[in-house]
CSV table of C-alpha atoms in Angstrom, one decimal:
chain,number,residue,atom,x,y,z
A,8,MET,CA,9.7,110.3,116.3
A,9,PHE,CA,8.7,107.3,114.1
A,10,THR,CA,8.8,103.9,115.7
A,11,SER,CA,7.2,101.9,112.9
A,12,TYR,CA,8.2,102.2,109.2
A,13,ALA,CA,7.2,100.4,106.0
A,14,ALA,CA,9.0,100.8,102.6
A,15,ILE,CA,7.5,100.1,99.1
A,16,GLY,CA,9.1,100.4,95.7
A,17,ASP,CA,11.4,98.6,93.3
A,18,SER,CA,15.1,97.6,93.3
A,19,PHE,CA,16.2,101.0,94.7
A,20,THR,CA,14.2,100.4,97.8
A,21,GLU,CA,14.8,96.7,98.1
A,22,GLY,CA,18.5,97.5,98.2
A,23,VAL,CA,19.9,95.9,95.1
A,24,GLY,CA,23.6,96.8,94.7
A,25,ASP,CA,24.2,96.6,98.4
A,26,GLU,CA,24.7,92.8,98.6
A,27,LEU,CA,25.7,91.2,101.9
A,28,PRO,CA,28.0,88.1,102.2
A,29,ASP,CA,25.0,85.8,102.6
A,30,GLY,CA,23.5,87.0,99.3
A,31,SER,CA,20.8,89.1,100.8
A,32,VAL,CA,20.5,92.8,100.0
A,33,ARG,CA,20.5,95.7,102.5
A,34,GLY,CA,20.0,99.2,101.0
A,35,TRP,CA,19.0,102.7,102.1
A,36,ALA,CA,15.6,101.7,103.6
A,37,ASP,CA,17.4,99.3,105.9
A,38,PHE,CA,19.8,102.0,106.8
A,39,VAL,CA,17.0,104.4,107.5
A,40,ALA,CA,15.3,101.9,109.8
A,41,MET,CA,18.6,101.4,111.6
A,42,GLY,CA,19.0,105.1,112.0
A,43,LEU,CA,15.4,105.5,113.4
A,44,ALA,CA,16.0,102.6,115.9
A,45,ALA,CA,19.3,104.2,117.0
A,46,HIS,CA,17.6,107.5,117.5
A,47,ALA,CA,14.7,106.0,119.4
A,48,ARG,CA,17.1,103.9,121.5
A,49,GLU,CA,14.7,101.0,121.3
A,50,PRO,CA,13.5,98.5,118.7
A,51,ILE,CA,11.2,99.8,115.9
A,52,GLY,CA,8.8,97.9,113.6
A,53,TYR,CA,10.2,97.7,110.1
A,54,ALA,CA,8.8,96.2,106.9
A,55,ASN,CA,10.2,96.3,103.3
A,56,LEU,CA,7.7,95.2,100.6
A,57,ALA,CA,9.8,96.5,97.7
A,58,ILE,CA,10.6,94.0,94.8
A,59,ARG,CA,13.1,94.6,92.1
A,60,GLY,CA,12.0,95.2,88.5
A,61,ARG,CA,8.6,96.5,89.4
A,62,LYS,CA,7.1,99.4,87.3
A,63,LEU,CA,5.0,102.0,89.1
A,64,GLY,CA,1.7,100.2,88.3
A,65,PRO,CA,2.6,96.9,90.0
A,66,ILE,CA,4.1,98.8,93.0
A,67,VAL,CA,0.8,100.5,93.6
A,68,GLU,CA,-1.3,97.5,92.9
A,69,GLU,CA,0.7,94.9,94.9
A,70,GLN,CA,2.4,96.9,97.7
A,71,LEU,CA,0.5,100.0,98.5
A,72,GLU,CA,-2.6,98.7,100.3
A,73,ALA,CA,-0.5,95.9,101.9
A,74,ALA,CA,1.8,98.5,103.5
A,75,ILE,CA,-1.2,100.7,104.6
A,76,ALA,CA,-2.8,97.6,106.2
A,77,LEU,CA,0.3,97.3,108.5
A,78,ARG,CA,-0.6,100.7,110.0
A,79,PRO,CA,3.0,102.0,110.3
A,80,GLN,CA,3.6,105.6,111.3
A,81,VAL,CA,5.5,106.3,108.1
A,82,ILE,CA,5.6,104.7,104.7
A,83,SER,CA,8.4,105.5,102.2
A,84,PHE,CA,7.3,105.5,98.6
A,85,ASN,CA,9.4,105.5,95.4
A,86,GLY,CA,8.6,104.3,91.9
A,87,GLY,CA,8.8,105.1,88.2
A,88,GLY,CA,12.5,104.2,87.7
A,89,ASN,CA,11.6,101.2,85.6
A,90,ASP,CA,9.0,103.1,83.7
A,91,ILE,CA,11.6,105.8,82.8
A,92,MET,CA,13.9,103.1,81.2
A,93,ARG,CA,11.2,101.8,78.8
A,94,PRO,CA,11.2,103.0,75.1
A,95,ARG,CA,7.8,104.5,75.6
A,96,MET,CA,6.6,106.1,78.8
A,97,ASP,CA,3.3,107.8,79.6
A,98,GLU,CA,4.9,110.5,81.7
A,99,GLN,CA,1.7,112.2,82.7
A,100,GLY,CA,0.1,108.8,83.6
A,101,VAL,CA,3.1,107.9,85.8
A,102,ALA,CA,3.0,111.3,87.5
A,103,ASP,CA,-0.7,111.1,88.1
A,104,ARG,CA,-0.5,107.6,89.6
A,105,PHE,CA,2.4,108.5,91.8
A,106,ARG,CA,0.5,111.5,93.0
A,107,GLU,CA,-2.6,109.4,93.8
A,108,ALA,CA,-0.5,106.9,95.8
A,109,VAL,CA,1.0,109.6,97.9
A,110,LEU,CA,-2.4,111.1,98.6
A,111,ARG,CA,-3.8,107.6,99.4
A,112,ILE,CA,-1.1,107.0,102.1
A,113,ARG,CA,-1.6,110.6,103.5
A,114,GLY,CA,-5.4,110.0,103.5
A,115,ALA,CA,-4.9,106.9,105.6
A,116,GLY,CA,-3.3,109.1,108.3
A,117,ILE,CA,0.2,107.8,107.7
A,118,HIS,CA,3.2,110.1,107.1
A,119,VAL,CA,4.6,109.8,103.6
A,120,LEU,CA,8.3,109.7,103.0
A,121,MET,CA,8.4,110.5,99.2
A,122,LEU,CA,11.6,109.9,97.4
A,123,SER,CA,13.0,110.5,93.9
A,124,GLY,CA,15.5,107.9,92.9
A,125,ALA,CA,19.2,108.5,92.4
A,126,ASN,CA,20.2,109.6,88.9
A,127,PRO,CA,22.4,107.1,87.1
A,128,SER,CA,22.3,108.8,83.7
A,129,ASP,CA,25.9,109.9,83.7
A,130,HIS,CA,27.0,106.3,83.3
A,131,LEU,CA,24.4,104.6,81.2
A,132,PRO,CA,23.6,104.3,77.5
A,133,LEU,CA,20.7,106.6,76.6
A,134,GLY,CA,21.5,108.5,79.8
A,135,ARG,CA,20.2,111.8,78.4
A,136,LEU,CA,16.8,110.4,77.9
A,137,MET,CA,16.6,109.0,81.4
A,138,ASP,CA,17.9,112.3,82.8
A,139,SER,CA,15.3,114.4,81.0
A,140,ARG,CA,12.4,112.1,81.9
A,141,GLY,CA,13.5,111.9,85.6
A,142,ALA,CA,13.8,115.6,85.8
A,143,ARG,CA,10.4,116.2,84.4
A,144,LEU,CA,8.8,113.6,86.7
A,145,THR,CA,10.5,115.2,89.7
A,146,ARG,CA,9.3,118.6,88.8
A,147,ALA,CA,5.8,117.4,88.1
A,148,LEU,CA,5.5,116.0,91.6
A,149,ALA,CA,7.3,118.8,93.5
A,150,ASP,CA,4.0,120.3,94.8
A,151,VAL,CA,3.0,117.0,96.4
A,152,GLY,CA,6.2,117.0,98.3
A,153,GLU,CA,5.2,120.3,100.0
A,154,LEU,CA,2.0,119.0,101.4
A,155,ASP,CA,1.6,118.6,105.2
A,156,GLY,CA,2.2,115.0,106.2
A,157,VAL,CA,4.7,114.5,103.3
A,158,THR,CA,8.5,114.6,103.5
A,159,PHE,CA,10.1,114.8,100.1
A,160,VAL,CA,13.7,113.7,99.6
A,161,ASP,CA,15.0,114.7,96.2
A,162,ASN,CA,17.8,112.2,95.5
A,163,PHE,CA,17.6,112.8,91.7
A,164,SER,CA,18.9,116.3,92.2
A,165,ASP,CA,21.7,115.2,94.5
A,166,ARG,CA,24.7,116.0,92.1
A,167,GLY,CA,27.2,114.4,94.4
A,168,LEU,CA,25.3,111.1,94.3
A,169,ARG,CA,26.0,110.9,90.5
A,170,ASP,CA,29.7,110.2,91.2
A,171,ILE,CA,30.7,106.7,90.0
A,172,ARG,CA,32.0,105.8,93.5
A,173,TYR,CA,28.4,105.4,94.6
A,174,TRP,CA,27.3,103.0,91.9
A,175,SER,CA,27.6,99.2,91.6
A,176,PRO,CA,29.3,97.5,88.6
A,177,ASP,CA,26.0,97.5,86.5
A,178,LYS,CA,26.0,101.4,86.9
A,179,LEU,CA,22.2,101.2,87.3
A,180,HIS,CA,22.0,100.4,91.0
A,181,LEU,CA,23.7,102.1,93.9
A,182,ASN,CA,26.4,100.3,95.9
A,183,ALA,CA,26.6,100.3,99.7
A,184,LEU,CA,28.1,103.8,99.7
A,185,GLY,CA,25.3,105.1,97.5
A,186,HIS,CA,22.6,103.5,99.7
A,187,ALA,CA,24.2,105.0,102.8
A,188,ARG,CA,24.2,108.4,101.2
A,189,VAL,CA,20.5,108.2,100.3
A,190,ALA,CA,19.8,107.1,103.9
A,191,SER,CA,21.7,110.1,105.1
A,192,ASN,CA,19.6,112.3,102.9
A,193,VAL,CA,16.4,110.7,104.3
A,194,LEU,CA,17.4,110.9,107.9
A,195,THR,CA,18.5,114.5,107.5
A,196,ALA,CA,15.1,115.4,106.0
A,197,LEU,CA,13.5,113.8,109.0
A,198,ASP,CA,15.8,115.7,111.4
A,199,VAL,CA,17.3,112.4,112.7
A,200,PRO,CA,21.0,112.2,113.3
A,201,VAL,CA,23.1,110.3,110.7
A,202,PRO,CA,25.3,107.7,112.5
A,203,VAL,CA,28.9,108.9,112.2
A,204,GLU,CA,30.2,105.3,111.7
A,205,TRP,CA,28.5,105.2,108.3
A,206,GLY,CA,31.2,107.5,107.0
A,207,VAL,CA,28.9,109.4,104.7
A,208,ALA,CA,30.5,112.8,105.3
A,209,GLU,CA,34.0,111.3,104.9
A,210,VAL,CA,33.2,109.7,101.6
A,211,ALA,CA,31.5,112.9,100.3
A,212,ALA,CA,34.6,114.9,101.1
A,213,ALA,CA,36.9,112.6,99.3
A,214,PRO,CA,38.0,113.2,95.6
A,215,ALA,CA,35.5,112.3,92.9
A,216,GLY,CA,35.8,109.0,91.1
A,217,PRO,CA,37.2,108.5,87.6
A,218,ARG,CA,35.1,109.2,84.5
A,219,SER,CA,32.9,106.2,83.7
A,220,ARG,CA,33.4,104.3,80.5
A,221,ASN,CA,31.3,101.5,79.1
A,222,THR,CA,33.4,98.7,77.7
A,223,ALA,CA,32.3,95.8,75.5
A,224,ALA,CA,32.5,93.6,78.6
A,225,TYR,CA,30.0,95.9,80.3
A,226,TYR,CA,27.5,95.6,77.5
A,227,ARG,CA,27.9,91.8,77.4
A,228,GLU,CA,27.5,91.4,81.2
A,229,PHE,CA,24.8,93.9,81.9
A,230,VAL,CA,23.1,95.6,78.9
A,231,LEU,CA,22.4,92.6,76.7
A,232,PRO,CA,20.8,90.6,79.5
A,233,TRP,CA,18.6,93.5,80.3
A,234,ILE,CA,17.5,93.8,76.7
A,235,GLY,CA,16.9,90.1,76.6
A,236,ARG,CA,14.5,90.3,79.6
A,237,ARG,CA,12.6,93.1,78.0
A,238,LEU,CA,12.2,91.3,74.7
A,239,THR,CA,11.0,88.1,76.4
A,240,GLY,CA,8.7,89.9,78.9
A,241,ARG,CA,10.7,88.8,81.9
A,242,SER,CA,11.7,90.8,84.9
A,243,SER,CA,14.5,90.5,87.5
A,244,GLY,CA,11.8,90.4,90.1
A,245,ASP,CA,9.9,87.4,88.7
A,246,GLY,CA,9.1,84.9,91.4
A,247,ARG,CA,10.4,87.1,94.2
A,248,THR,CA,8.5,88.1,97.3
A,249,ALA,CA,9.0,90.9,99.8
A,250,LYS,CA,12.1,90.5,101.9
A,251,ARG,CA,10.4,91.8,105.0
A,252,ALA,CA,6.6,91.6,104.6
A,253,THR,CA,5.5,92.4,108.1
A,254,LEU,CA,6.6,95.0,110.8
A,255,GLU,CA,9.3,93.0,112.4
A,256,PRO,CA,11.2,94.4,115.4
A,257,LEU,CA,14.6,96.0,114.4
A,258,PRO,CA,16.7,96.7,117.5
A,259,PRO,CA,19.2,99.6,117.7
A,260,ALA,CA,22.6,98.6,116.2
């Protein structure tokens, strides 16, 4: 039973794609925290230090020690998705750094919730490259996920999660349904009941969505701005800070 939880990572963990009416984002890590609180039937401490756009290096450099210093019982760690999308990627270097981060958390006596990201490659330009890189990275780290004190949740290999129904309009980030499914994967791995009211099983049992097609409007609205940020060295996370930088109490819903 975990009663304190900190999350680190990029847009996947921050919750981009699951936007709330007030403009904030929720996401799978928030759902997991809510599930833990519901299971505990009491408030838990929850922090989320993830910031969109971060490559693995900055996640480790800016978030890892800050999360460990909070002394939570469990830290979720995901990263590398933004590295996979770059033209050049040091695959071995990314795998080595990911491994070192997991071992650092584990060495601090904190349980590691190690996640692979969801696989958007069915819907994106250059999707085959992302798919092959992500698959190799997942395989390279599989042994770490089997260590004591580590729970590995392999969302990248969740074929159902690739359905377009789980993705936001940019086809790069999960929508609310997708984040809820990832949270369901996590809670199941932790042997924590998934709240029925999330409707995860009901959505999974429904017919698959239509085949994804990328129109000219899609390229104008999403692909070209992304390319522009890469060319100018900007990031969607520039100027942003963690949405929940300390272990704040989260009561049962």
